[in-house]
Short mmCIF file of the C-alpha atoms (twelve columns), coordinates in Angstrom:
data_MODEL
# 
_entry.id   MODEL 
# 
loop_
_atom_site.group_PDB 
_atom_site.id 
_atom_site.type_symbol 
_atom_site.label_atom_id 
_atom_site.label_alt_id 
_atom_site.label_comp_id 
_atom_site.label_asym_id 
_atom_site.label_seq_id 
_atom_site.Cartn_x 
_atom_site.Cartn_y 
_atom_site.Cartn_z 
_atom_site.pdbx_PDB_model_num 
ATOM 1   C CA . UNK A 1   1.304   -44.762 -37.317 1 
ATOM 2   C CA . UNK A 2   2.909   -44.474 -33.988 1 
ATOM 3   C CA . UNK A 3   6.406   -46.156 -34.283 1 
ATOM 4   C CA . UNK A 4   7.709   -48.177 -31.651 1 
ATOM 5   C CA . UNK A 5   11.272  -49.877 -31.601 1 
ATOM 6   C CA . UNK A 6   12.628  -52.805 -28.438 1 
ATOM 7   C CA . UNK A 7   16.194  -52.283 -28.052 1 
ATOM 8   C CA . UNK A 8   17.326  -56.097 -27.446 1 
ATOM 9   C CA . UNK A 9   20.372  -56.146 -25.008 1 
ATOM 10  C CA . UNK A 10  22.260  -59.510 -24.212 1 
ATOM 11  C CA . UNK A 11  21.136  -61.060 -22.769 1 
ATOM 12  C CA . UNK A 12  17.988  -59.895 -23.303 1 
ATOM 13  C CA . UNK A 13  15.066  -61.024 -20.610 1 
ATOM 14  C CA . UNK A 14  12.914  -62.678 -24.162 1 
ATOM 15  C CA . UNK A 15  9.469   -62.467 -21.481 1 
ATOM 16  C CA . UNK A 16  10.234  -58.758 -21.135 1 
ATOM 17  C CA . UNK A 17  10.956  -58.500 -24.765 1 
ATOM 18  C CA . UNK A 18  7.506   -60.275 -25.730 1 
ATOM 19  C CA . UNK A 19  5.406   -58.277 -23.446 1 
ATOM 20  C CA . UNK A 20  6.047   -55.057 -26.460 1 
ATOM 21  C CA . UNK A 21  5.717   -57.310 -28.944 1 
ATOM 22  C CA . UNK A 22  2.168   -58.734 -28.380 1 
ATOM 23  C CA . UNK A 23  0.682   -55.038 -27.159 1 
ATOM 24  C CA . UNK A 24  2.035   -53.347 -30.088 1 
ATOM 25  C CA . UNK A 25  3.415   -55.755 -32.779 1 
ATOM 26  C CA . UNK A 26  0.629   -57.922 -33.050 1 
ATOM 27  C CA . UNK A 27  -1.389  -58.231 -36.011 1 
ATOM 28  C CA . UNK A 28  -4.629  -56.757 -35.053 1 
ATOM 29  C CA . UNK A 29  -2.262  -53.364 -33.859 1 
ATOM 30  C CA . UNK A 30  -0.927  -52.671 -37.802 1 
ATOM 31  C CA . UNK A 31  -3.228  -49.742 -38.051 1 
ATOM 32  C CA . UNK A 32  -2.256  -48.143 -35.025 1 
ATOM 33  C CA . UNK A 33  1.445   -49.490 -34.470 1 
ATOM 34  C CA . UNK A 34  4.956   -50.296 -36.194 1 
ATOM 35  C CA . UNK A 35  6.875   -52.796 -34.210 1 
ATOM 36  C CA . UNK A 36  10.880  -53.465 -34.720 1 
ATOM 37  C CA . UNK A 37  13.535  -55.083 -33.010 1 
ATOM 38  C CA . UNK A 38  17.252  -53.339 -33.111 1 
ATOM 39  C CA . UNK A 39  20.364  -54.259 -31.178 1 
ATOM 40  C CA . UNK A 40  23.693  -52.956 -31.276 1 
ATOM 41  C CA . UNK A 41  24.694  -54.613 -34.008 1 
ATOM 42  C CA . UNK A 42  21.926  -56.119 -36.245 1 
ATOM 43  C CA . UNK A 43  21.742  -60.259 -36.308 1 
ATOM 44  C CA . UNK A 44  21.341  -62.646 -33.393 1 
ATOM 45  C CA . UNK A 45  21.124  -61.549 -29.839 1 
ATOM 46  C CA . UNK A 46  20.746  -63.955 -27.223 1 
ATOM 47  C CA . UNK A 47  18.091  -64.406 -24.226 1 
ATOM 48  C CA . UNK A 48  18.501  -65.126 -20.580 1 
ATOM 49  C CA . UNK A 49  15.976  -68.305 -21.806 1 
ATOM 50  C CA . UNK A 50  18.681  -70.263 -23.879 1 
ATOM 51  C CA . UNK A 51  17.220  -69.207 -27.197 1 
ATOM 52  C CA . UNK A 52  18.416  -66.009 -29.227 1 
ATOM 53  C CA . UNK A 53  16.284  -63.275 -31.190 1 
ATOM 54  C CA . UNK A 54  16.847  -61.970 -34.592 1 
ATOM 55  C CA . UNK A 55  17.114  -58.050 -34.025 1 
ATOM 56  C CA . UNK A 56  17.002  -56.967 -37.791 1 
ATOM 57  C CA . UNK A 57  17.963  -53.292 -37.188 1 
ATOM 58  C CA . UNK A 58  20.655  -51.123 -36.019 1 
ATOM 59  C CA . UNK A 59  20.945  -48.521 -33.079 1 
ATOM 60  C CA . UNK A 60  20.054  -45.889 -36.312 1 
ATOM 61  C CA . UNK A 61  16.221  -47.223 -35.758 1 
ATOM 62  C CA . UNK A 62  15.866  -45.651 -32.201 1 
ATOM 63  C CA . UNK A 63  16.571  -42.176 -33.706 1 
ATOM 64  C CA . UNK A 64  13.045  -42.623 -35.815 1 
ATOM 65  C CA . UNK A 65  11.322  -44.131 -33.288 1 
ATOM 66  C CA . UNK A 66  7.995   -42.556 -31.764 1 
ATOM 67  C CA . UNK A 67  8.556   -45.001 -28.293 1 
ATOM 68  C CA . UNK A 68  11.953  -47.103 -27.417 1 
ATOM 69  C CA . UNK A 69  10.982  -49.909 -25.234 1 
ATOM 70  C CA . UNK A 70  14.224  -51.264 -23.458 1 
ATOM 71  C CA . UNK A 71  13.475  -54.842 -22.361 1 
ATOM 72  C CA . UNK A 72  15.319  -56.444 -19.086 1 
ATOM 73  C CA . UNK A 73  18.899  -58.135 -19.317 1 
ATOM 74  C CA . UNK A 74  21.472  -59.989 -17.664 1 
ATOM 75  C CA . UNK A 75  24.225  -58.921 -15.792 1 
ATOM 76  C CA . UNK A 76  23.104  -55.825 -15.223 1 
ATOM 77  C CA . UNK A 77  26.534  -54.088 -16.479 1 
ATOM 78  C CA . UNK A 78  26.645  -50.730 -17.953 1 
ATOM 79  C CA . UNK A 79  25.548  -51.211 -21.877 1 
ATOM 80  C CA . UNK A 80  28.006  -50.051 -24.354 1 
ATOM 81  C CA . UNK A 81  28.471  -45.969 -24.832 1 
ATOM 82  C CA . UNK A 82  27.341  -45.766 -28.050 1 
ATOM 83  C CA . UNK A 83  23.588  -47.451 -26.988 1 
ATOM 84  C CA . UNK A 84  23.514  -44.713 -24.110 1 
ATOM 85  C CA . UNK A 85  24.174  -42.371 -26.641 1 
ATOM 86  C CA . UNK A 86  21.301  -44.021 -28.937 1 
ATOM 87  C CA . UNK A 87  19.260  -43.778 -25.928 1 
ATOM 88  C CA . UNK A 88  19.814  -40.122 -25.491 1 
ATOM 89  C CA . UNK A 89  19.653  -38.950 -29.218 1 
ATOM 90  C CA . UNK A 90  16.457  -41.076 -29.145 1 
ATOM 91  C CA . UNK A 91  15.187  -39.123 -26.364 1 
ATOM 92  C CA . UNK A 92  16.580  -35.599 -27.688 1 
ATOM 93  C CA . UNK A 93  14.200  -36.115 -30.682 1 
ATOM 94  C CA . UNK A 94  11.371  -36.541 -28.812 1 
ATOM 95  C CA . UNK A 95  10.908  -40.773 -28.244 1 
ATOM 96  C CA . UNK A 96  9.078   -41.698 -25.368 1 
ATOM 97  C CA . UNK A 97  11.403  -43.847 -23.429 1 
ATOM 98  C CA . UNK A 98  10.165  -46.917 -21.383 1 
ATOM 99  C CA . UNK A 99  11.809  -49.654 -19.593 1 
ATOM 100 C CA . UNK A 100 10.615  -53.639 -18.786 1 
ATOM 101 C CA . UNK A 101 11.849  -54.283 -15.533 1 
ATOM 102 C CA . UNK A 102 15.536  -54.451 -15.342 1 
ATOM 103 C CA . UNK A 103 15.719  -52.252 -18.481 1 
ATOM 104 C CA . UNK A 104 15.536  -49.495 -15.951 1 
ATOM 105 C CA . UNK A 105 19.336  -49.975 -15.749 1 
ATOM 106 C CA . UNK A 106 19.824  -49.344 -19.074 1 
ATOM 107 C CA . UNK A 107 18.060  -45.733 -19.195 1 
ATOM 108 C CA . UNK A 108 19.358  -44.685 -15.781 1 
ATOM 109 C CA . UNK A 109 23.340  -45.374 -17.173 1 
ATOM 110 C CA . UNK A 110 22.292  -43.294 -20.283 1 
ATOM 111 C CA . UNK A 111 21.328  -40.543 -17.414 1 
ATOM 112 C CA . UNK A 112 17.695  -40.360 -18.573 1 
ATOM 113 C CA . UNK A 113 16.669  -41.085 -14.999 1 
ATOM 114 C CA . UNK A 114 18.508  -38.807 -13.108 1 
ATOM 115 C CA . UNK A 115 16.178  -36.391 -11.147 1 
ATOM 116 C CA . UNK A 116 13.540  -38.560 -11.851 1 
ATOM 117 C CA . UNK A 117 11.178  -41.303 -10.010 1 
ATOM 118 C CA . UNK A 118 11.353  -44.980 -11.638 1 
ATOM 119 C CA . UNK A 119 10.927  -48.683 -10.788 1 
ATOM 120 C CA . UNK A 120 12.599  -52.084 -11.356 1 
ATOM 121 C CA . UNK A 121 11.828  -54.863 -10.275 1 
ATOM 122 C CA . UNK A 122 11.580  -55.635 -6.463  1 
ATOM 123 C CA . UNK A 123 14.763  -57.726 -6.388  1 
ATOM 124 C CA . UNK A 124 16.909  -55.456 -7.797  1 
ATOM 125 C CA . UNK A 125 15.435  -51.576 -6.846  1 
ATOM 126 C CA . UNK A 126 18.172  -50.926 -3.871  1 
ATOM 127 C CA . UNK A 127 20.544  -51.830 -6.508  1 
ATOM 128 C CA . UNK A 128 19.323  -49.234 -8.875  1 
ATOM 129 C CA . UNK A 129 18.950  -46.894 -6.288  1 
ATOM 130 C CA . UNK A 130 22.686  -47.615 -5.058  1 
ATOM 131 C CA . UNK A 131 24.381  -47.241 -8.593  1 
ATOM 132 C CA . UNK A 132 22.607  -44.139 -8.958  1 
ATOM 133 C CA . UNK A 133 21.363  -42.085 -6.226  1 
ATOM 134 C CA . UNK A 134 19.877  -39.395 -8.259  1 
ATOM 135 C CA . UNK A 135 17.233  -41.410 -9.308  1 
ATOM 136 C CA . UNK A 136 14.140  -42.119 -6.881  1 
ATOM 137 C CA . UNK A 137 13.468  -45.346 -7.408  1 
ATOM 138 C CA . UNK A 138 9.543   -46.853 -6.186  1 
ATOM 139 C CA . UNK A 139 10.001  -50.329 -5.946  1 
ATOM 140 C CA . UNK A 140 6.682   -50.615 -4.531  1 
ATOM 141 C CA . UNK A 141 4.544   -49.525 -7.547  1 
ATOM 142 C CA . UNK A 142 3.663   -51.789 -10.928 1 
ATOM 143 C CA . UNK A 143 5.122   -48.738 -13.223 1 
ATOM 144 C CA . UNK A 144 5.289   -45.190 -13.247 1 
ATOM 145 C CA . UNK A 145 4.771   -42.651 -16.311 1 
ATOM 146 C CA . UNK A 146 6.973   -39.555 -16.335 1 
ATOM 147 C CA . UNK A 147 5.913   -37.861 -19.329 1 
ATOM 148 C CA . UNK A 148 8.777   -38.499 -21.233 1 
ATOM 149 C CA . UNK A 149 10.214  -41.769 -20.069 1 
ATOM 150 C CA . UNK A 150 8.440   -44.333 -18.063 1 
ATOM 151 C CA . UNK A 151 9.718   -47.639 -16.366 1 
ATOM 152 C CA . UNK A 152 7.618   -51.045 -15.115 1 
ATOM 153 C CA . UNK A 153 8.171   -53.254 -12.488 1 
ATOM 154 C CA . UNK A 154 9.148   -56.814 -12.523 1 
ATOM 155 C CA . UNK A 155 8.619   -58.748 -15.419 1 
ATOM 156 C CA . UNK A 156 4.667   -58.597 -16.507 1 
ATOM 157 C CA . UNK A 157 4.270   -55.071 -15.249 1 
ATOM 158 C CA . UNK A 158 5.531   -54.626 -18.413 1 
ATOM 159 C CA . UNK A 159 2.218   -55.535 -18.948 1 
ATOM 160 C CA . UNK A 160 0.734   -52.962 -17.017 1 
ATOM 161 C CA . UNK A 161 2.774   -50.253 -18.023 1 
ATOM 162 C CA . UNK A 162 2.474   -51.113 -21.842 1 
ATOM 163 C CA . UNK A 163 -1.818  -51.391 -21.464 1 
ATOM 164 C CA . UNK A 164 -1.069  -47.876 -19.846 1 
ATOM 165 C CA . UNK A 165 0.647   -46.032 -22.835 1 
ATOM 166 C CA . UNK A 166 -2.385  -47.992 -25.019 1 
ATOM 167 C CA . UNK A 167 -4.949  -46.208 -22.716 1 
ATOM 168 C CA . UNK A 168 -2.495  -42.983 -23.311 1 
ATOM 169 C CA . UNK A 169 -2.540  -43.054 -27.132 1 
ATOM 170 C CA . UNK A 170 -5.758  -44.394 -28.312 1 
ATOM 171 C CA . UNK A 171 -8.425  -44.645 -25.440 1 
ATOM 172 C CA . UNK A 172 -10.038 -47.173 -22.816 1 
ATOM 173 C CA . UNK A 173 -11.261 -49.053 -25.854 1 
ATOM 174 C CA . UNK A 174 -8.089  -49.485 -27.434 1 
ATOM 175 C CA . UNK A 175 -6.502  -50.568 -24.433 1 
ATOM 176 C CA . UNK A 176 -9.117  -52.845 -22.833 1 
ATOM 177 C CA . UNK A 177 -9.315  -54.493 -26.327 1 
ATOM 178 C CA . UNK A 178 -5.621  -55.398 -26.516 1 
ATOM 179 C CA . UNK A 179 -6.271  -56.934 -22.990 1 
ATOM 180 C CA . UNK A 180 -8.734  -59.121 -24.139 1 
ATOM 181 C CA . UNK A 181 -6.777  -60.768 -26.600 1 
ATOM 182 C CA . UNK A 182 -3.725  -60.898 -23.999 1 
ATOM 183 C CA . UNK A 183 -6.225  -62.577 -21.597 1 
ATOM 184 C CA . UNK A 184 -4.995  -60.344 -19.053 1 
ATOM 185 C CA . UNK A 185 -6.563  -57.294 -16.364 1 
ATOM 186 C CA . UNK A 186 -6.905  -54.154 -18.079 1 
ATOM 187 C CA . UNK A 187 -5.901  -52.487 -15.113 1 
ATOM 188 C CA . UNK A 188 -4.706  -54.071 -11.887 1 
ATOM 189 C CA . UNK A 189 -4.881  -53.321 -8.242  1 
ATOM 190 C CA . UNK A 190 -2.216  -52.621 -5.925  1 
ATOM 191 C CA . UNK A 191 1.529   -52.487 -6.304  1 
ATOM 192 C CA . UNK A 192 4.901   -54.414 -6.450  1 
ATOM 193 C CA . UNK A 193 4.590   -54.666 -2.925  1 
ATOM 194 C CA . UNK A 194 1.989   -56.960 -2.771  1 
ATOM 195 C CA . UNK A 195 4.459   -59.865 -5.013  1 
ATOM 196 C CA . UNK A 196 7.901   -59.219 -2.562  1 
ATOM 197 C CA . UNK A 197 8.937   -62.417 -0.822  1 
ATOM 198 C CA . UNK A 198 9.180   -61.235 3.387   1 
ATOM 199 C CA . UNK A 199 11.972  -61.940 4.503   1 
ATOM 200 C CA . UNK A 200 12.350  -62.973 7.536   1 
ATOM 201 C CA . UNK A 201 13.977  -61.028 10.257  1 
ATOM 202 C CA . UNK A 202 17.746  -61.326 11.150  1 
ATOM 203 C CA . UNK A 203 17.539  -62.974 14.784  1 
ATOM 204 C CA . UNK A 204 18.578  -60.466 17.288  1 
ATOM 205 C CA . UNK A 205 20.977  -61.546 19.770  1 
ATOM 206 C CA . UNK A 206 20.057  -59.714 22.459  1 
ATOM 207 C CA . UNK A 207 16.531  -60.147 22.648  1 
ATOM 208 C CA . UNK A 208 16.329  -63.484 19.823  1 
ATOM 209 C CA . UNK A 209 14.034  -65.059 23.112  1 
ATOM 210 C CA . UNK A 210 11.943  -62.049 23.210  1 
ATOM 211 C CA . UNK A 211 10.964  -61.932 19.936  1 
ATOM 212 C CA . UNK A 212 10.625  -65.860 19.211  1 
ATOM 213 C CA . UNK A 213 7.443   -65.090 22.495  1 
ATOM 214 C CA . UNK A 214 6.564   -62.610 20.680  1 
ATOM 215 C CA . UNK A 215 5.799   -64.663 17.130  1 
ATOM 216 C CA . UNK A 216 4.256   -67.387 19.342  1 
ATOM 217 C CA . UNK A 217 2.195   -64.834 20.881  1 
ATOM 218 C CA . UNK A 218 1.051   -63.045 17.661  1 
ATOM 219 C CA . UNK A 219 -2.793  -63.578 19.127  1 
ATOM 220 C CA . UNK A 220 -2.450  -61.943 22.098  1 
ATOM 221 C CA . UNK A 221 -2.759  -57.770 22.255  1 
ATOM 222 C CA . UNK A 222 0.893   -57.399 23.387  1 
ATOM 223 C CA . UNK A 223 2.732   -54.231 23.583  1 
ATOM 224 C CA . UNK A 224 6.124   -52.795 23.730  1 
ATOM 225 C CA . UNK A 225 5.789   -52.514 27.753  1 
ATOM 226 C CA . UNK A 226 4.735   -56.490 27.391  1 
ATOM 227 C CA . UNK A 227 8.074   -57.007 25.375  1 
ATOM 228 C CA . UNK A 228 10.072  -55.465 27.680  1 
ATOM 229 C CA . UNK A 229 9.056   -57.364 30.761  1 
ATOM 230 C CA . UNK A 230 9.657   -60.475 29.178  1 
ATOM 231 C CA . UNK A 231 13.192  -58.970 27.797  1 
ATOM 232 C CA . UNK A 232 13.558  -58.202 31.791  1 
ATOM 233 C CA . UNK A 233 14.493  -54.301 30.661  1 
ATOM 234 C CA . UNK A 234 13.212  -50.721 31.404  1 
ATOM 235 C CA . UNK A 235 10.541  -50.492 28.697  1 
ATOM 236 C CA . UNK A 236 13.190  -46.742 27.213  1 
ATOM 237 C CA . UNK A 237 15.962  -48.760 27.512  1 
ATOM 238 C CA . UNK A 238 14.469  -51.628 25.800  1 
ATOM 239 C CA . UNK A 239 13.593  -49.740 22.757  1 
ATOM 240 C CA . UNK A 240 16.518  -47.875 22.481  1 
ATOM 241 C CA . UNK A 241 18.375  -50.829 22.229  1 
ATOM 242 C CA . UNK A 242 16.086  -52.596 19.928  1 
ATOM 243 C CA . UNK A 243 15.824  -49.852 17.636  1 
ATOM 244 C CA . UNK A 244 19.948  -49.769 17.785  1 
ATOM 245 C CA . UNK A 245 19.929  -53.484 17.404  1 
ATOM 246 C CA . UNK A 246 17.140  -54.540 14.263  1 
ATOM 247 C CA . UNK A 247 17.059  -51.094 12.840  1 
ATOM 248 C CA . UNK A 248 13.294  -50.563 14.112  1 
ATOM 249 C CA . UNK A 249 11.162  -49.701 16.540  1 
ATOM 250 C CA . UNK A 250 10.198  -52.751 18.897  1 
ATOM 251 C CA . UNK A 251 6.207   -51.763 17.298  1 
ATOM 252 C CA . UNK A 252 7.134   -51.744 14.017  1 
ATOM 253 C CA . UNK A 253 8.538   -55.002 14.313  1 
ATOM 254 C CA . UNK A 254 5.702   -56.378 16.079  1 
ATOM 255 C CA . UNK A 255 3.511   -55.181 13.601  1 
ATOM 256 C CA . UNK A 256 5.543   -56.306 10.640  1 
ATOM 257 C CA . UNK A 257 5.342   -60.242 12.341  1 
ATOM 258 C CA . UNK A 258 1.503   -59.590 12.242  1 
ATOM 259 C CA . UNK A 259 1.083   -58.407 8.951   1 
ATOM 260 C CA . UNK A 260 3.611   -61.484 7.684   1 
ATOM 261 C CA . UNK A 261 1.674   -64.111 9.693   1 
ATOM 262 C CA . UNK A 262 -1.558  -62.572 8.221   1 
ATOM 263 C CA . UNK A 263 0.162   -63.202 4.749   1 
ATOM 264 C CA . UNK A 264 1.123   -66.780 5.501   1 
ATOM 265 C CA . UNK A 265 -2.663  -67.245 6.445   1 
ATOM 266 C CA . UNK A 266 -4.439  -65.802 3.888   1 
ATOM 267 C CA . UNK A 267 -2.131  -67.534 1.417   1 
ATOM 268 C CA . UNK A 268 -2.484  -71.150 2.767   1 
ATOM 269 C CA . UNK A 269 -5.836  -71.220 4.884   1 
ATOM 270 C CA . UNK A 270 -9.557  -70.743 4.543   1 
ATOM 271 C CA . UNK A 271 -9.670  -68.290 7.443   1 
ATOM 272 C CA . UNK A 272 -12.279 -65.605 7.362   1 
ATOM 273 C CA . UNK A 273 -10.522 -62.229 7.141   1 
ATOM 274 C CA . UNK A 274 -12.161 -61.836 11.089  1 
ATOM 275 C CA . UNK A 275 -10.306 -64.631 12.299  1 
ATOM 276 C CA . UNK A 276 -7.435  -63.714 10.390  1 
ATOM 277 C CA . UNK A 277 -7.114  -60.180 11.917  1 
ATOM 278 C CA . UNK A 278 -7.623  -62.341 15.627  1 
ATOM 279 C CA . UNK A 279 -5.265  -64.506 15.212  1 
ATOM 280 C CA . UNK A 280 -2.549  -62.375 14.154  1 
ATOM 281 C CA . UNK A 281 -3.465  -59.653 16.885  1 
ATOM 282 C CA . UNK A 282 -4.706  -57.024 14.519  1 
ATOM 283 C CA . UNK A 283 -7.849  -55.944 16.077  1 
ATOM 284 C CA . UNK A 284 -11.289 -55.739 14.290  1 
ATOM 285 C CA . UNK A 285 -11.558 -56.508 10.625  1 
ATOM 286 C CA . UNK A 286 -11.582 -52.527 9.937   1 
ATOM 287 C CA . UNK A 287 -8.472  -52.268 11.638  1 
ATOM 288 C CA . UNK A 288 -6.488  -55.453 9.879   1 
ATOM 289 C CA . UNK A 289 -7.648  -54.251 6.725   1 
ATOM 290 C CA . UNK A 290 -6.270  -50.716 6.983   1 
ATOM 291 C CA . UNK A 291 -2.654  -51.987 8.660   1 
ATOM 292 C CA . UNK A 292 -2.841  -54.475 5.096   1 
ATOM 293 C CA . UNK A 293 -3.753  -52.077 2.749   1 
ATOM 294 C CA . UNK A 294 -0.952  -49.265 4.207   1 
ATOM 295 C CA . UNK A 295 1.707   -51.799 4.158   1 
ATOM 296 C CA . UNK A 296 0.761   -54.296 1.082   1 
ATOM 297 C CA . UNK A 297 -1.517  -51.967 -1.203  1 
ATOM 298 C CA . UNK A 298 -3.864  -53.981 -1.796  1 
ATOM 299 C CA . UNK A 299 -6.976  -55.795 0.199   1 
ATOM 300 C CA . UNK A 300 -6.796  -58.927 2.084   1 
ATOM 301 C CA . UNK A 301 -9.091  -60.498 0.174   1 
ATOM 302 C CA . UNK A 302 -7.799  -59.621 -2.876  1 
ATOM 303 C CA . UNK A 303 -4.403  -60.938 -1.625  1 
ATOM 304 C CA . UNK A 304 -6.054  -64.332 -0.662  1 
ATOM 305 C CA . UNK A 305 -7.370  -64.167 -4.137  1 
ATOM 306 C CA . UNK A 306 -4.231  -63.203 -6.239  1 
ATOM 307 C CA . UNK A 307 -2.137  -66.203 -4.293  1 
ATOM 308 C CA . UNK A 308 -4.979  -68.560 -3.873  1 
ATOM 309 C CA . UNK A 309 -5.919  -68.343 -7.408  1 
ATOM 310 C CA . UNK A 310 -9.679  -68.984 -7.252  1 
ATOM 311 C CA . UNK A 311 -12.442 -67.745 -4.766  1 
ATOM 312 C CA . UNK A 312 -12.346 -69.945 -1.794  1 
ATOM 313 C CA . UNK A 313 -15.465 -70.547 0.983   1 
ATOM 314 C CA . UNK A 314 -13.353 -69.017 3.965   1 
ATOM 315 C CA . UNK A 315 -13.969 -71.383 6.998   1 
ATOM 316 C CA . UNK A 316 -14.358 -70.329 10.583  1 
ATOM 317 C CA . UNK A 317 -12.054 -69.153 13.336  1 
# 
C-alpha cells in the first residue's frame, strides 16, 4: 500500500487539492493507495473557493508518508518553518515530493528545489524563478519528474503529473484506467505554452508606426530591410535600436506577430491551416507548422482543436 498524504495550506487552491484526491483516494484505488489530508494544525483549513476542508491529521503524517502532494495556495508567502521542516524530514526519509501548481512555492522555500528544474504555473513561474534563483524553473512544460520530487503546471496538470506517477508505480493499465474514470487524456500533447495568454507588445515609441504596418501587413513576405525603409533608418541602425528599444530582434518580433495572429485565427476561424500560414506570412504549410510547433509545442491543428473544442470543416482562404 503506497501511502500518499496532501499537505492543505491556507488557503489551499481546493481544485489542486481534488486533483490527488480522485487519482489516488478514490474508491476503486484502496488496493493500491492510502489517501490523507494533514495541515499544520489538524481541523478546518480554508480554500481559495469560499469553502474550507477538514484536514484530519497533523504535520507528524508527512514523516510516514510514501508521496507528499503539496496542493496550490494563496498568497504565495513563505509557509510556516516548522511545515518546511515537515517537508524536509518528509523528504530525508525517502517521500517522493510533488507539487500542484503553485505548491511549487511551498517545496522551493523548504529548499527542496534548489539545484533543481521545476514548474508552476505560467502566471506565476518568473516569480518562482525571482524568489529563488537556484531553481530552474520550465514554465513551458505540463510537469516535470525529478526522481525525488516532482512539480505540475497550472492547475489540472496536476492531472498530468499525478496520471504520470500512476504510470510510474503500477503500469499503463493502471494509469489509463484511472483516466477513464476521470474522463480525462491519459497523456496529453504539448506544454504549458500552448494555454499562456500573448500578451501583446508594449508599443514602441520610436518605431510604434512601423510596427502598427507591420501587423497590418502580416500577409505580405516583409523583412527587416522592409521595416527599416518604412522606419526611414539604415537597416544596422534600425535593429540596433529596436533590439535596444523592445528587447528583441526586429525578426523575432515580426515573427512573434505572425505566430499570435496565427493563434487568433485558428482560435476563432474556419481557415485551413494553408490559408492560415498565408495570411499570417508564414510560408508553406511545412514551414507554419514547424515555426508553431518550436514556439507553442504543439500542432496547429491540435491548437484549433484544444480552443475550438470540437473538429471543425476548415473553410477556404
Amino acid at each position: 500500500m503506497h501511502r500518499v498524504v496532501a499537505l492543505a495550506l491556507p488557503d489551499v487552491v481546493a481544485f489542486d487539492l481534488a486533483i490527488p484526491a480522485q487519482v489516488f483516494g478514490h474508491e476503486d484505488e484502496r488496493g493500491r493507495y492510502s489517501f490523507r489530508v494533514c495541515a499544520a494544525q489538524p481541523g478546518l483549513v480554508p480554500t481559495t473557493s469560499g469553502f474550507s476542508i477538514q484536514a484530519a491529521d497533523g504535520l507528524d503524517a508527512l514523516l510516514s508518508a510514501d508521496t507528499v502532494v503539496v496542493p496550490g495556495y494563496a498568497p504565495l508567502d513563505d509557509p510556516p518553518a516548522e511545515v518546511c521542516e515537515a517537508l524536509r524530514q518528509a523528504a530525508a526519509n525517502g517521500a517522493r515530493v510533488v507539487s500542484v501548481c503553485t505548491g511549487a512555492f511551498a517545496l522551493a522555500a523548504a529548499g527542496l528545489l534548489d539545484g533543481k528544474r521545476a514548474t508552476t504555473h505560467w502566471r506565476n513561474a518568473e516569480r518562482l524563478q525571482t524568489l529563488y534563483p537556484g531553481v530552474t524553473v520550465d514554465a513551458d512544460v505540463l510537469y516535470i519528474d525529478q526522481g525525488s520530487v516532482s512539480t505540475s503546471a497550472g492547475v489540472a496538470a496536476g492531472i498530468d503529473l499525478c496520471l504520470h506517477l500512476v504510470r510510474k508505480d503500477y503500469g499503463t493499465e493502471a494509469a489509463n484506467s484511472i483516466a477513464r474514470r476521470m474522463v480525462v487524456a491519459p497523456h496529453r500533447e504539448g506544454g504549458q505554452v500552448q494555454f499562456m495568454e500573448r500578451a501583446v507588445a508594449a508599443p514602441l515609441a520610436l518605431f510604434a508606426d512601423t510596427c502598427a504596418w507591420a501587423r497590418q501587413n502580416l500577409a505580405e513576405p516583409l523583412t527587416v530591410d522592409d521595416m527599416a525603409a518604412h522606419a526611414g533608418w539604415a537597416p544596422r541602425s534600425f535593429t540596433r535600436k529596436f533590439a535596444a528599444e523592445a528587447g528583441m530582434t526586429p525578426l523575432r518580433w515580426l515573427n512573434d506577430q505572425r505566430i499570435a495572429e496565427a493563434c487568433r485565427l485558428l482560435e476563432t476561424t474556419d481557415l485551413t491551416v494553408q490559408a492560415v500560414a498565408s495570411r499570417t506570412g508564414l510560408g508553406t504549410t511545412a514551414n507554419f507548422r514547424l515555426h508553431f510547433t518550436r514556439k507553442l509545442n504543439t500542432t496547429p491543428s491540435s491548437y484549433r482543436r484544444l480552443y475550438q473544442g470540437r473538429n471543425r470543416q476548415a473553410a477556404p482562404a
